[in-house]
Short mmCIF file of C-alpha atoms and ligand atoms in Angstrom, two decimals:
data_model
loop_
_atom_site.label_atom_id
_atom_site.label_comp_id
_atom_site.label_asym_id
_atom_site.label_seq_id
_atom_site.Cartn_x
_atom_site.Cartn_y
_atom_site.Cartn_z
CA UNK O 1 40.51 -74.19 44.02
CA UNK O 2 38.69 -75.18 40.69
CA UNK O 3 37.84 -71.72 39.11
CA UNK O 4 33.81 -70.71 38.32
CA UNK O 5 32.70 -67.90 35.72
CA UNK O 6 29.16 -66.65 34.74
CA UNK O 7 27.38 -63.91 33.74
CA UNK O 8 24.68 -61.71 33.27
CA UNK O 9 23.20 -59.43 30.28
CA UNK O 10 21.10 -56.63 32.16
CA UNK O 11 18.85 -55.58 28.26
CA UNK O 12 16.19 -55.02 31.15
CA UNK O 13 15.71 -55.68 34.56
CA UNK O 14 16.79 -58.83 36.51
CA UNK O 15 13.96 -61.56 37.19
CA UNK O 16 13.42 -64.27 39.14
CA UNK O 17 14.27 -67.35 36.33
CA UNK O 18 17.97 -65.18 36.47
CA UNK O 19 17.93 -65.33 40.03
CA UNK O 20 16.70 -68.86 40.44
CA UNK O 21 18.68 -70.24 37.09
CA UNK O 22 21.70 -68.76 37.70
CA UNK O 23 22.10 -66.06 40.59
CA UNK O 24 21.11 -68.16 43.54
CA UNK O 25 24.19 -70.59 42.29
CA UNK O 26 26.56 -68.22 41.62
CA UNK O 27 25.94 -67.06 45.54
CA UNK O 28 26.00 -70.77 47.08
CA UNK O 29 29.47 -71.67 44.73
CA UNK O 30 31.32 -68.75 45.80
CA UNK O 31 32.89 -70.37 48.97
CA UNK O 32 33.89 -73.20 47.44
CA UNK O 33 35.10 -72.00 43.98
CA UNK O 34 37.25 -68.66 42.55
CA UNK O 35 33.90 -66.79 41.69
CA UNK O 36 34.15 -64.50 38.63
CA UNK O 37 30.75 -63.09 38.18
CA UNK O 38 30.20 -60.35 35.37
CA UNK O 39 27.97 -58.22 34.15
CA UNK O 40 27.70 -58.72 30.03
CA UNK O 41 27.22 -55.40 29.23
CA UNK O 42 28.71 -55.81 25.88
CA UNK O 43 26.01 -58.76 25.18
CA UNK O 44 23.55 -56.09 25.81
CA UNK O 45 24.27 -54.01 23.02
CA UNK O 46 23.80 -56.64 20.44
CA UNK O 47 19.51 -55.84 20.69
CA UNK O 48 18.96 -52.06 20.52
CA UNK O 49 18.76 -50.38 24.10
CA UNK O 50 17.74 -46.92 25.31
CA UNK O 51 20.89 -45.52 26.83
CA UNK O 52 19.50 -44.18 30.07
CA UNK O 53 17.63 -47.55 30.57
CA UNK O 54 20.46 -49.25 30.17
CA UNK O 55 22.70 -47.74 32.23
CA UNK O 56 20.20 -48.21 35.03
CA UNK O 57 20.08 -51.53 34.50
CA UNK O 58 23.65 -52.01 34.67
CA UNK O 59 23.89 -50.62 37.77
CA UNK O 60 20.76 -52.62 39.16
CA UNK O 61 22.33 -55.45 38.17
CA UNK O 62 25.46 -54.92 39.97
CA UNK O 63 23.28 -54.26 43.41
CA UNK O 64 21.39 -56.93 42.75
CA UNK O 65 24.39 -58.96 42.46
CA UNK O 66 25.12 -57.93 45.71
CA UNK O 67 22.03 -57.91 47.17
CA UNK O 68 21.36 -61.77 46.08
CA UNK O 69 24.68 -62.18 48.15
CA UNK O 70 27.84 -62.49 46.14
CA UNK O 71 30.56 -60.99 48.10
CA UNK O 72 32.97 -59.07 46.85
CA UNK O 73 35.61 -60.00 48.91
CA UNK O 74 35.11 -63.70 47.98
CA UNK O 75 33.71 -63.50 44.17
CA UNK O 76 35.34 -61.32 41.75
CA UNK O 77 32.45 -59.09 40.29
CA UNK O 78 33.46 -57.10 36.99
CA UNK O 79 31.87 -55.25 33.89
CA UNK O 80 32.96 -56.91 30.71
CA UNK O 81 33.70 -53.41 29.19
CA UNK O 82 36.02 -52.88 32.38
CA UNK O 83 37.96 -55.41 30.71
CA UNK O 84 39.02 -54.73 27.43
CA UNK O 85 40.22 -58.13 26.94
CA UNK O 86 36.77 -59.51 26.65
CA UNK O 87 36.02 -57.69 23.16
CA UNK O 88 39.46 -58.42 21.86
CA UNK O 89 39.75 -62.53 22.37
CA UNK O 90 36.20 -62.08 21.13
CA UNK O 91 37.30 -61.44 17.84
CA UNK O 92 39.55 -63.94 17.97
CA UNK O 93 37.12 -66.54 18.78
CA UNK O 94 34.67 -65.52 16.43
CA UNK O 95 37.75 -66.43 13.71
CA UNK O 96 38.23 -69.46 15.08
CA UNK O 97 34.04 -70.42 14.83
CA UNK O 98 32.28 -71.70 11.90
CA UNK O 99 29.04 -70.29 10.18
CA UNK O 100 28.29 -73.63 10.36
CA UNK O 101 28.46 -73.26 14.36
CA UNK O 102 26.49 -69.94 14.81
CA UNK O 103 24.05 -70.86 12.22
CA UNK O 104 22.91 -73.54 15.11
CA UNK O 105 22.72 -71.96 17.50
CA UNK O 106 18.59 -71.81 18.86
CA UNK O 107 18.54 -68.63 20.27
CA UNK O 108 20.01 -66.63 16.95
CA UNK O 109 17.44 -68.81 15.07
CA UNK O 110 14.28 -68.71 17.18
CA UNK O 111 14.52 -64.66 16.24
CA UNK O 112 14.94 -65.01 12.74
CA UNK O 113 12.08 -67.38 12.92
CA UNK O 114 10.00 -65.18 14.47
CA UNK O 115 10.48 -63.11 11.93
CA UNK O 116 12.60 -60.05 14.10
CA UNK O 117 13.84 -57.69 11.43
CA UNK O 118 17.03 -55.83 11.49
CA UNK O 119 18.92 -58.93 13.65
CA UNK O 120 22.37 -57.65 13.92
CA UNK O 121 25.91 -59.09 13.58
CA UNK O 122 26.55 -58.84 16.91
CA UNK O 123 23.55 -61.18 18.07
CA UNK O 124 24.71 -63.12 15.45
CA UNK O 125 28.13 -63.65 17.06
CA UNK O 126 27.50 -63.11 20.32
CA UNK O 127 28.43 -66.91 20.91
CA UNK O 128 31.70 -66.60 19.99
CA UNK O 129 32.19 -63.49 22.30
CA UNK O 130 30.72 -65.26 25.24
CA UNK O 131 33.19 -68.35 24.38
CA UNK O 132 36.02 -65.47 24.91
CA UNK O 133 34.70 -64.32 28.60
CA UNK O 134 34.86 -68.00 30.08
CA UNK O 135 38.18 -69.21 28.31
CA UNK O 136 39.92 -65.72 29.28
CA UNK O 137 39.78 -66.74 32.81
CA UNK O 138 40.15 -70.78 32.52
CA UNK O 139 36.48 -71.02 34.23
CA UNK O 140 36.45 -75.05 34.94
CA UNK O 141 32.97 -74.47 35.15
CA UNK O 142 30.02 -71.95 34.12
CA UNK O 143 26.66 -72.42 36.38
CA UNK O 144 23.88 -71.43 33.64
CA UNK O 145 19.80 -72.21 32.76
CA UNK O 146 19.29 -74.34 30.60
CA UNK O 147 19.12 -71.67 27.67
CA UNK O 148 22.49 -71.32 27.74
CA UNK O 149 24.27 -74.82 27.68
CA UNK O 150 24.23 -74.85 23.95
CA UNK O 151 26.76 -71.76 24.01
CA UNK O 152 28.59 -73.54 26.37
CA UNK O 153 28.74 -76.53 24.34
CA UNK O 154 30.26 -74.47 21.31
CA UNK O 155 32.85 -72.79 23.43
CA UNK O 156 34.06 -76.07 24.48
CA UNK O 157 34.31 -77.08 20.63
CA UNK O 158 35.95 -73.56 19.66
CA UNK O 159 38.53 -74.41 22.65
CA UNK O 160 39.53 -77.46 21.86
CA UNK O 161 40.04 -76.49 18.29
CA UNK O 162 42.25 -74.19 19.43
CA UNK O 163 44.00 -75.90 21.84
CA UNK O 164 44.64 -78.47 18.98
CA UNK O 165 45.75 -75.93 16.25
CA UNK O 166 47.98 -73.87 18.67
CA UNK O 167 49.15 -75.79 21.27
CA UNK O 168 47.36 -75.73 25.14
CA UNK O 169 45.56 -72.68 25.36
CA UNK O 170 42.67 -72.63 27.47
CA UNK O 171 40.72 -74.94 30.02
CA UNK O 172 37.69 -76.70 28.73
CA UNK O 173 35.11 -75.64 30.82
CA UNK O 174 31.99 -77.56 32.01
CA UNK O 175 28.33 -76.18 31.99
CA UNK O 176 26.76 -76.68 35.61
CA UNK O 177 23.10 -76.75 35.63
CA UNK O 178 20.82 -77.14 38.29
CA UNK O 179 18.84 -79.97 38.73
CA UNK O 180 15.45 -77.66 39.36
CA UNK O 181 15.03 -73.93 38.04
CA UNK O 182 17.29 -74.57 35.11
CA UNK O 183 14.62 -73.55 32.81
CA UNK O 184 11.33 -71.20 35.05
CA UNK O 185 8.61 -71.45 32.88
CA UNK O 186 6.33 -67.22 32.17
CA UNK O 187 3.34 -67.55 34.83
CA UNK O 188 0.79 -66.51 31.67
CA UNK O 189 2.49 -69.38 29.38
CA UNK O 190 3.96 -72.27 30.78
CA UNK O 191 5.46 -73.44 27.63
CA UNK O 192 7.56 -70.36 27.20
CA UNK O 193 10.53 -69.45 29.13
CA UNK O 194 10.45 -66.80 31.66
CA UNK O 195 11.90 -63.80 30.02
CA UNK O 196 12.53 -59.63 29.86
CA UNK O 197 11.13 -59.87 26.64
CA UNK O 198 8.02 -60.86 28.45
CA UNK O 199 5.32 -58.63 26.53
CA UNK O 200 2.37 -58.96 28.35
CA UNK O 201 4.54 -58.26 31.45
CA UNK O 202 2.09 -60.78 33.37
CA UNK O 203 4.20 -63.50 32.92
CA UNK O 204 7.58 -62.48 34.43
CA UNK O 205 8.57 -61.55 37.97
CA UNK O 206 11.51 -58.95 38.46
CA UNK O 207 13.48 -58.78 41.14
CA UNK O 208 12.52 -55.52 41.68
CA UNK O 209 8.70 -55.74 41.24
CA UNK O 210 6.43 -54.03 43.84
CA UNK O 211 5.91 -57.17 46.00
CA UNK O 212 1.88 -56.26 45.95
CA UNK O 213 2.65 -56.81 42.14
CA UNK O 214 4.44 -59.89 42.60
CA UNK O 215 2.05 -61.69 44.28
CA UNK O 216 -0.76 -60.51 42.03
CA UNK O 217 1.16 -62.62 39.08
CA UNK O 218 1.84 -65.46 41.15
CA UNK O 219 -1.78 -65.94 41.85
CA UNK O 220 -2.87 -64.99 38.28
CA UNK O 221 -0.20 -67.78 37.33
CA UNK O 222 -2.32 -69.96 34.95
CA UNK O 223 -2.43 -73.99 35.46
CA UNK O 224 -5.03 -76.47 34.43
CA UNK O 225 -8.08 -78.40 35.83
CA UNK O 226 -6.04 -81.08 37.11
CA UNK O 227 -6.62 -79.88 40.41
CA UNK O 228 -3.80 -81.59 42.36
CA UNK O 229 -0.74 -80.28 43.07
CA UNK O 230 2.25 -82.98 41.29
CA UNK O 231 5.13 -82.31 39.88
CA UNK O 232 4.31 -83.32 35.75
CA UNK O 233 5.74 -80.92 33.40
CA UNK O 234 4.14 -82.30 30.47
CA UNK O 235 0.87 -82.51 31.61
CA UNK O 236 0.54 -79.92 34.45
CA UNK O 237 3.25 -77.28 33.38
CA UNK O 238 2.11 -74.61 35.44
CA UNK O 239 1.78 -76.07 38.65
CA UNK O 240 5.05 -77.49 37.91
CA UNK O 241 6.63 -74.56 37.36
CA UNK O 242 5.22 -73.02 40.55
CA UNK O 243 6.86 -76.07 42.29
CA UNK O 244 10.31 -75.59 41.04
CA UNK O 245 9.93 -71.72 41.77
CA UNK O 246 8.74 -72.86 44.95
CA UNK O 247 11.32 -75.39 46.25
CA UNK O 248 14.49 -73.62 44.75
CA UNK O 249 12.97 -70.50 47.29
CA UNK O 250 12.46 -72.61 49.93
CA UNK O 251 16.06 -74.32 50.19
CA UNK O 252 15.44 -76.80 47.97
CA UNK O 253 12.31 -78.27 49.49
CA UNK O 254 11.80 -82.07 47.89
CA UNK O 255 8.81 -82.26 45.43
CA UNK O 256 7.35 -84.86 47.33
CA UNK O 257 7.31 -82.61 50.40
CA UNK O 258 5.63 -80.16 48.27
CA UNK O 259 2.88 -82.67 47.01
CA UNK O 260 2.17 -83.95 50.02
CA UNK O 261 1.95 -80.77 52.07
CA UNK O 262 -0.95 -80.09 49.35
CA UNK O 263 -2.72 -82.95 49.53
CA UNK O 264 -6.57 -82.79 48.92
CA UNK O 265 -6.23 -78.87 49.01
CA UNK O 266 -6.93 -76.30 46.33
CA UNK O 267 -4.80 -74.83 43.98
CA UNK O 268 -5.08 -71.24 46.12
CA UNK O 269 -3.65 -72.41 48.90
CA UNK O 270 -0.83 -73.43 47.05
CA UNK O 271 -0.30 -70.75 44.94
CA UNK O 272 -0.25 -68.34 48.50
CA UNK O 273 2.32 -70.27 49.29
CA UNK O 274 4.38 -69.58 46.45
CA UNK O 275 3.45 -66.14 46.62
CA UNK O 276 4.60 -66.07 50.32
CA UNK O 277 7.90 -67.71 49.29
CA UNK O 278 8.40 -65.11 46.17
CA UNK O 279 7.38 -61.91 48.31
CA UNK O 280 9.70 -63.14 51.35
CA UNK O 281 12.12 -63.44 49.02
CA UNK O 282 11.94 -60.12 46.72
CA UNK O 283 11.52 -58.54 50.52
CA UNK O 284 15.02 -59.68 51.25
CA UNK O 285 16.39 -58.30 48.30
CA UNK O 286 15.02 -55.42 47.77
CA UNK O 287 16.15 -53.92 51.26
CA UNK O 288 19.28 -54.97 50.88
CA UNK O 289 19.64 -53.44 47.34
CA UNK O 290 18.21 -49.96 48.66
CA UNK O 291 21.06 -50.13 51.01
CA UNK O 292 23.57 -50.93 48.72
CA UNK O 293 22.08 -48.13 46.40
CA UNK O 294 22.63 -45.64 49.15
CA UNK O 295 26.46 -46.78 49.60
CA UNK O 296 29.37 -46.65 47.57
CA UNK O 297 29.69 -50.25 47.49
CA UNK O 298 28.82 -50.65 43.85
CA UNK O 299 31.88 -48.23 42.92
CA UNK O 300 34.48 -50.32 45.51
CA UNK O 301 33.19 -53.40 43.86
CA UNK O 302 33.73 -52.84 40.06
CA UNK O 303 36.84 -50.81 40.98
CA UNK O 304 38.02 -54.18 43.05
CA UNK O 305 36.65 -56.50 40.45
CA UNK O 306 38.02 -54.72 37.30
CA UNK O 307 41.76 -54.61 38.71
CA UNK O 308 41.68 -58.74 39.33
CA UNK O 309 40.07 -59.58 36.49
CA UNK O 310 42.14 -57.79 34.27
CA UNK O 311 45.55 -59.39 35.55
CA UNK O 312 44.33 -62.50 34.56
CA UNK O 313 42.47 -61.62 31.36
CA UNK O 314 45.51 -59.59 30.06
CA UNK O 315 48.27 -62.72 30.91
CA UNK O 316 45.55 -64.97 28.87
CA UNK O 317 45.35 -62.51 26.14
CA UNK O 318 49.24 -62.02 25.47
CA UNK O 319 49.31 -65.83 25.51
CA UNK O 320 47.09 -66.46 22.77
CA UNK O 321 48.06 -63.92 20.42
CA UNK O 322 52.29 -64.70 20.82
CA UNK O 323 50.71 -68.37 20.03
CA UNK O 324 48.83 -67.54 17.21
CA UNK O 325 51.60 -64.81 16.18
CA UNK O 326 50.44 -62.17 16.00
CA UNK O 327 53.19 -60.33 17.78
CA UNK O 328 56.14 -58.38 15.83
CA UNK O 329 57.92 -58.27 19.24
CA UNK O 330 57.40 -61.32 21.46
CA UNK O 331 57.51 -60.45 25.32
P1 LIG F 401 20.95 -64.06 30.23
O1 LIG F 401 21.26 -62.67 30.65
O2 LIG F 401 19.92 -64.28 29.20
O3 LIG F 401 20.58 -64.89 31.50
C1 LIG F 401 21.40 -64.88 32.66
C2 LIG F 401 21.34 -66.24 33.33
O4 LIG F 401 19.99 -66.50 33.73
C3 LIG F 401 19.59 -67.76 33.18
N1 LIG F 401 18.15 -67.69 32.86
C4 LIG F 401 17.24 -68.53 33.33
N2 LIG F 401 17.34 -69.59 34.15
C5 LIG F 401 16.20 -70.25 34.45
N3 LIG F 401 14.98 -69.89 33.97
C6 LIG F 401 14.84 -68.84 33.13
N4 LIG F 401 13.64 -68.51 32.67
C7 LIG F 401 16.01 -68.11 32.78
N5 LIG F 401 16.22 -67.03 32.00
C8 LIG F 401 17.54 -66.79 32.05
C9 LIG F 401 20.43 -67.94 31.94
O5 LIG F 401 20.51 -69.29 31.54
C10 LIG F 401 21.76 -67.38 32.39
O6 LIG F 401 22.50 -68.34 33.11
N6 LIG F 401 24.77 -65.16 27.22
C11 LIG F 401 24.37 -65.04 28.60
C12 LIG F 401 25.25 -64.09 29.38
C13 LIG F 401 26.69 -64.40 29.27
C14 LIG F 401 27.38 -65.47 29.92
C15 LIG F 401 28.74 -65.36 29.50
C16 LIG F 401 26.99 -66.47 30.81
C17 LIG F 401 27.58 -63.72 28.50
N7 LIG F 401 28.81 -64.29 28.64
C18 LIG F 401 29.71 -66.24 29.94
C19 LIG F 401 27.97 -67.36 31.25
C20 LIG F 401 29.31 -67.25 30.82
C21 LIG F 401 22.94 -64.54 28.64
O7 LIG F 401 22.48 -63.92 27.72
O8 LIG F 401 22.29 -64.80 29.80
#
């Protein structure tokens, strides 16, 4: 069974480009792959967080986990600090990648470009840490949006280097990203990503909205004066966007379908539609959640999920440092 690792970094509350760009996959992959699903808690810290926040996030984002439907007894669902692995090939990747390397990479530099002040080393390096979570477990492949292929990319080059300098080391693992959703557009701004640094708050549905809420943004979503609903990202972005979020809810539902179930009707009617399709959706979670919250499946889980991941994280570990020698006495 080929072997399948992503994660998560909870710095607020889970939203529906994490469910749709990632989540939803990580559910439908984990009967046919060995799921490891984690919660990046150490990512977190590398942007300033409120302790109490963040601990409820953490813990959201487990039940939501479970609440989206992974299954603990077929994915393996851990908290990167549960492994102590994690940090420690970190630094080891991070002296096997180049300035060069991190000084690419968009995310670091769309920050500094925006002019964010007091950027720390940690979100400067944080590449090199995430290269460390999917090589520790030989992931073959690592279902991501779009916004996070590039980090892929580099942990591929930081593996093979490896593998060249020391001998074979790790698997070279393969971003998988979905055809539609890879990249959910904000409902306010169509050109920008869907995001928890949404400010305006308008823009960006959580999982855990109010669904009254919800459907409030998805019919506040802004589009244009087109007035025909067609999938065209470049010249009718929002309406696209509402499509994607609209199929990927509605088991894949062809664009075509979409366009032609709107035919000669108004942009309303189509955006109750999505709204029905969100709500439905957020419904489903959110009772599940509530009962997972009132269960102690969340402390079963990690408990579960830290023991398997850390047999193979701590074999993978031992390997690389006896190969780089860094042992006195080899085991
Ligand atoms: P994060 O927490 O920013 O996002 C989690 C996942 O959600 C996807 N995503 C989106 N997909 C579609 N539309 C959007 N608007 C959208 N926003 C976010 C992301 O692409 C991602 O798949 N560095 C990672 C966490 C991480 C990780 C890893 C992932 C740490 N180590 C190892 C995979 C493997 C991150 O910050 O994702």
């Amino acid at each position: 069974m080929k072997r399948m690792l992503s994660g998560i970094k909870p710095t607020g509350q889970l939203h529906l480009g994490n469910y749709i760009g990632a989540l939803k996959h990580f559910v439908e992959y984990q009967d046919e792959y060995e799921m490891f699903a984690f919660i990046a808690n150490l990512h977190c810290i590398t942007v300033p967080q409120d302790p109490k926040e963040l601990q409820t996030n953490l813990r959201d984002c487990v039940a939501l986990y479970l609440a989206c439907g992974l299954d603990p007894k077929k994915a393996t669902i851990f908290l990167q600090t549960d492994v102590m692995e994690h940090a420690q090939l970190g630094y080891i990747m991070c002296c096997h990648t180049y300035l060069g390397e991190l000084n690419r990479m968009t995310q670091f530099k769309d920050k500094q470009a925006n002019g964010e002040q007091n950027l720390t080393g940690g979100l400067y390096t944080y590449p090199a840490l995430m290269a460390a979570d999917i090589v520790l477990y030989d992931a073959d492949y690592v279902p991501v949006g779009e916004d996070q292929k590039q980090h892929v990319e580099l942990t591929r080059d930081v593996a093979i280097r490896m593998n060249n300098r020391y001998g074979e080391l790790f698997r070279v693992p393969e971003p998988l990203i979905a055809k539609v959703g890879a990249r959910i557009m904000s409902l306010s701004d169509p050109n920008k990503k869907m995001s928890k640094s949404d400010e305006s708050n308008k823009g960006c549905i959580y999982l855990l909205d109010d669904l009254k809420a919800a459907r409030k943004k998805v019919m506040g979503a802004v589009t244009d004066s087109v007035g025909k609903v067609h999938y065209d990202p470049v010249n009718q972005p929002g309406i696209s966007n509402l499509m994607q979020i609209l199929s990927s809810l509605t088991n894949d539902r062809p664009f075509d379908e979409i366009e032609a179930e709107f035919e000669g009707k108004g942009y309303g009617d189509f955006k109750r539609a999505v709204a029905d399709a969100v709500c439905a959706k957020l419904e489903e979670i959110q009772n599940r959640y509530r009962e997972i919250l009132a269960s102690d499946l969340i402390e079963t889980t990690l408990a579960d999920g830290a023991a398997k991941a850390s047999a193979v994280a701590s074999a993978k570990l031992a390997k690389v440092q006896k190969a780089i020698g860094m042992e006195i006495i080899t085991r």
